């Protein structure tokens, strides 16, 4: 158990800026990770869709369901033949 703690402490000490920035020295790393994740979500297609394609479709479906529940959209009954 102490070996793991020493290993983690050593890995954290490798990151420069300890004296000047303290714990905030990790912010640029996480900022870059967030930017890469955003780029992947926008540009990488899994199948035929990206994350934002799915998000927009689901949002549109929720808005449509809400309008139906509010009575703003009324489906016409099929005409009798």
PDB file of C-alpha atoms in Angstrom:
ATOM      1  CA  UNK A   1       0.000   0.000   0.000  1.00  0.00           C
ATOM      2  CA  UNK A   2       2.790   2.424   0.852  1.00  0.00           C
ATOM      3  CA  UNK A   3       4.500   1.522  -2.394  1.00  0.00           C
ATOM      4  CA  UNK A   4       1.510   2.816  -4.358  1.00  0.00           C
ATOM      5  CA  UNK A   5       1.463   6.058  -2.405  1.00  0.00           C
ATOM      6  CA  UNK A   6       5.156   6.573  -3.073  1.00  0.00           C
ATOM      7  CA  UNK A   7       4.648   5.843  -6.771  1.00  0.00           C
ATOM      8  CA  UNK A   8       1.760   8.315  -7.052  1.00  0.00           C
ATOM      9  CA  UNK A   9       3.742  10.961  -5.162  1.00  0.00           C
ATOM     10  CA  UNK A  10       6.693  10.448  -7.485  1.00  0.00           C
ATOM     11  CA  UNK A  11       4.485  10.744 -10.596  1.00  0.00           C
ATOM     12  CA  UNK A  12       2.908  13.953  -9.269  1.00  0.00           C
ATOM     13  CA  UNK A  13       6.325  15.412  -8.461  1.00  0.00           C
ATOM     14  CA  UNK A  14       7.452  14.910 -12.066  1.00  0.00           C
ATOM     15  CA  UNK A  15       5.056  17.661 -13.229  1.00  0.00           C
ATOM     16  CA  UNK A  16       6.937  20.977 -13.211  1.00  0.00           C
ATOM     17  CA  UNK A  17       5.792  24.190 -11.505  1.00  0.00           C
ATOM     18  CA  UNK A  18       5.332  22.948  -7.976  1.00  0.00           C
ATOM     19  CA  UNK A  19       6.789  26.034  -6.273  1.00  0.00           C
ATOM     20  CA  UNK A  20       5.174  28.673  -8.491  1.00  0.00           C
ATOM     21  CA  UNK A  21       1.746  27.196  -9.188  1.00  0.00           C
ATOM     22  CA  UNK A  22       1.218  24.597  -6.464  1.00  0.00           C
ATOM     23  CA  UNK A  23      -1.754  22.352  -7.140  1.00  0.00           C
ATOM     24  CA  UNK A  24      -2.825  24.559 -10.065  1.00  0.00           C
ATOM     25  CA  UNK A  25       0.052  23.232 -12.161  1.00  0.00           C
ATOM     26  CA  UNK A  26      -2.257  20.473 -13.398  1.00  0.00           C
ATOM     27  CA  UNK A  27      -4.804  22.871 -14.934  1.00  0.00           C
ATOM     28  CA  UNK A  28      -3.124  23.124 -18.359  1.00  0.00           C
ATOM     29  CA  UNK A  29      -3.024  19.334 -18.618  1.00  0.00           C
ATOM     30  CA  UNK A  30      -6.731  18.983 -17.880  1.00  0.00           C
ATOM     31  CA  UNK A  31      -7.549  21.924 -20.142  1.00  0.00           C
ATOM     32  CA  UNK A  32      -5.821  20.150 -23.033  1.00  0.00           C
ATOM     33  CA  UNK A  33      -7.548  16.857 -22.219  1.00  0.00           C
ATOM     34  CA  UNK A  34     -10.909  18.665 -22.270  1.00  0.00           C
ATOM     35  CA  UNK A  35     -10.116  20.271 -25.622  1.00  0.00           C
ATOM     36  CA  UNK A  36      -9.181  16.919 -27.125  1.00  0.00           C
ATOM     37  CA  UNK A  37     -12.373  15.339 -25.796  1.00  0.00           C
ATOM     38  CA  UNK A  38     -14.459  18.151 -27.308  1.00  0.00           C
ATOM     39  CA  UNK A  39     -12.722  17.765 -30.667  1.00  0.00           C
ATOM     40  CA  UNK A  40     -13.358  14.017 -30.632  1.00  0.00           C
ATOM     41  CA  UNK A  41     -17.029  14.525 -29.774  1.00  0.00           C
ATOM     42  CA  UNK A  42     -17.474  16.936 -32.683  1.00  0.00           C
ATOM     43  CA  UNK A  43     -15.359  15.312 -35.397  1.00  0.00           C
ATOM     44  CA  UNK A  44     -15.059  11.563 -34.806  1.00  0.00           C
ATOM     45  CA  UNK A  45     -17.866   9.525 -36.269  1.00  0.00           C
ATOM     46  CA  UNK A  46     -18.871   6.246 -34.687  1.00  0.00           C
ATOM     47  CA  UNK A  47     -20.949   4.498 -37.279  1.00  0.00           C
ATOM     48  CA  UNK A  48     -22.651   7.348 -39.109  1.00  0.00           C
ATOM     49  CA  UNK A  49     -23.110   9.747 -36.197  1.00  0.00           C
ATOM     50  CA  UNK A  50     -21.077  11.992 -33.956  1.00  0.00           C
ATOM     51  CA  UNK A  51     -21.964  12.726 -30.345  1.00  0.00           C
ATOM     52  CA  UNK A  52     -23.530  16.051 -31.315  1.00  0.00           C
ATOM     53  CA  UNK A  53     -25.705  14.439 -34.007  1.00  0.00           C
ATOM     54  CA  UNK A  54     -27.194  12.199 -31.319  1.00  0.00           C
ATOM     55  CA  UNK A  55     -27.525  15.127 -28.901  1.00  0.00           C
ATOM     56  CA  UNK A  56     -29.385  17.288 -31.436  1.00  0.00           C
ATOM     57  CA  UNK A  57     -31.710  14.444 -32.415  1.00  0.00           C
ATOM     58  CA  UNK A  58     -32.570  13.618 -28.798  1.00  0.00           C
ATOM     59  CA  UNK A  59     -33.136  17.296 -27.962  1.00  0.00           C
ATOM     60  CA  UNK A  60     -35.461  17.642 -30.951  1.00  0.00           C
ATOM     61  CA  UNK A  61     -37.384  14.523 -29.901  1.00  0.00           C
ATOM     62  CA  UNK A  62     -37.768  15.858 -26.343  1.00  0.00           C
ATOM     63  CA  UNK A  63     -39.023  19.223 -27.617  1.00  0.00           C
ATOM     64  CA  UNK A  64     -41.540  17.480 -29.881  1.00  0.00           C
ATOM     65  CA  UNK A  65     -42.786  15.294 -27.020  1.00  0.00           C
ATOM     66  CA  UNK A  66     -43.123  18.357 -24.772  1.00  0.00           C
ATOM     67  CA  UNK A  67     -45.115  20.244 -27.423  1.00  0.00           C
ATOM     68  CA  UNK A  68     -47.404  17.234 -27.816  1.00  0.00           C
ATOM     69  CA  UNK A  69     -47.892  17.068 -24.040  1.00  0.00           C
ATOM     70  CA  UNK A  70     -48.684  20.799 -23.929  1.00  0.00           C
ATOM     71  CA  UNK A  71     -51.240  20.407 -26.708  1.00  0.00           C
ATOM     72  CA  UNK A  72     -49.416  22.653 -29.158  1.00  0.00           C
ATOM     73  CA  UNK A  73     -49.224  19.836 -31.694  1.00  0.00           C
ATOM     74  CA  UNK A  74     -52.349  17.835 -32.463  1.00  0.00           C
ATOM     75  CA  UNK A  75     -52.099  14.768 -34.607  1.00  0.00           C
ATOM     76  CA  UNK A  76     -54.970  14.547 -37.078  1.00  0.00           C
ATOM     77  CA  UNK A  77     -56.888  11.275 -36.900  1.00  0.00           C
ATOM     78  CA  UNK A  78     -56.709   9.271 -40.124  1.00  0.00           C
ATOM     79  CA  UNK A  79     -59.478  10.113 -42.577  1.00  0.00           C
ATOM     80  CA  UNK A  80     -62.194   7.468 -42.937  1.00  0.00           C
ATOM     81  CA  UNK A  81     -62.461   5.881 -46.352  1.00  0.00           C
TER      82      UNK A  81
END
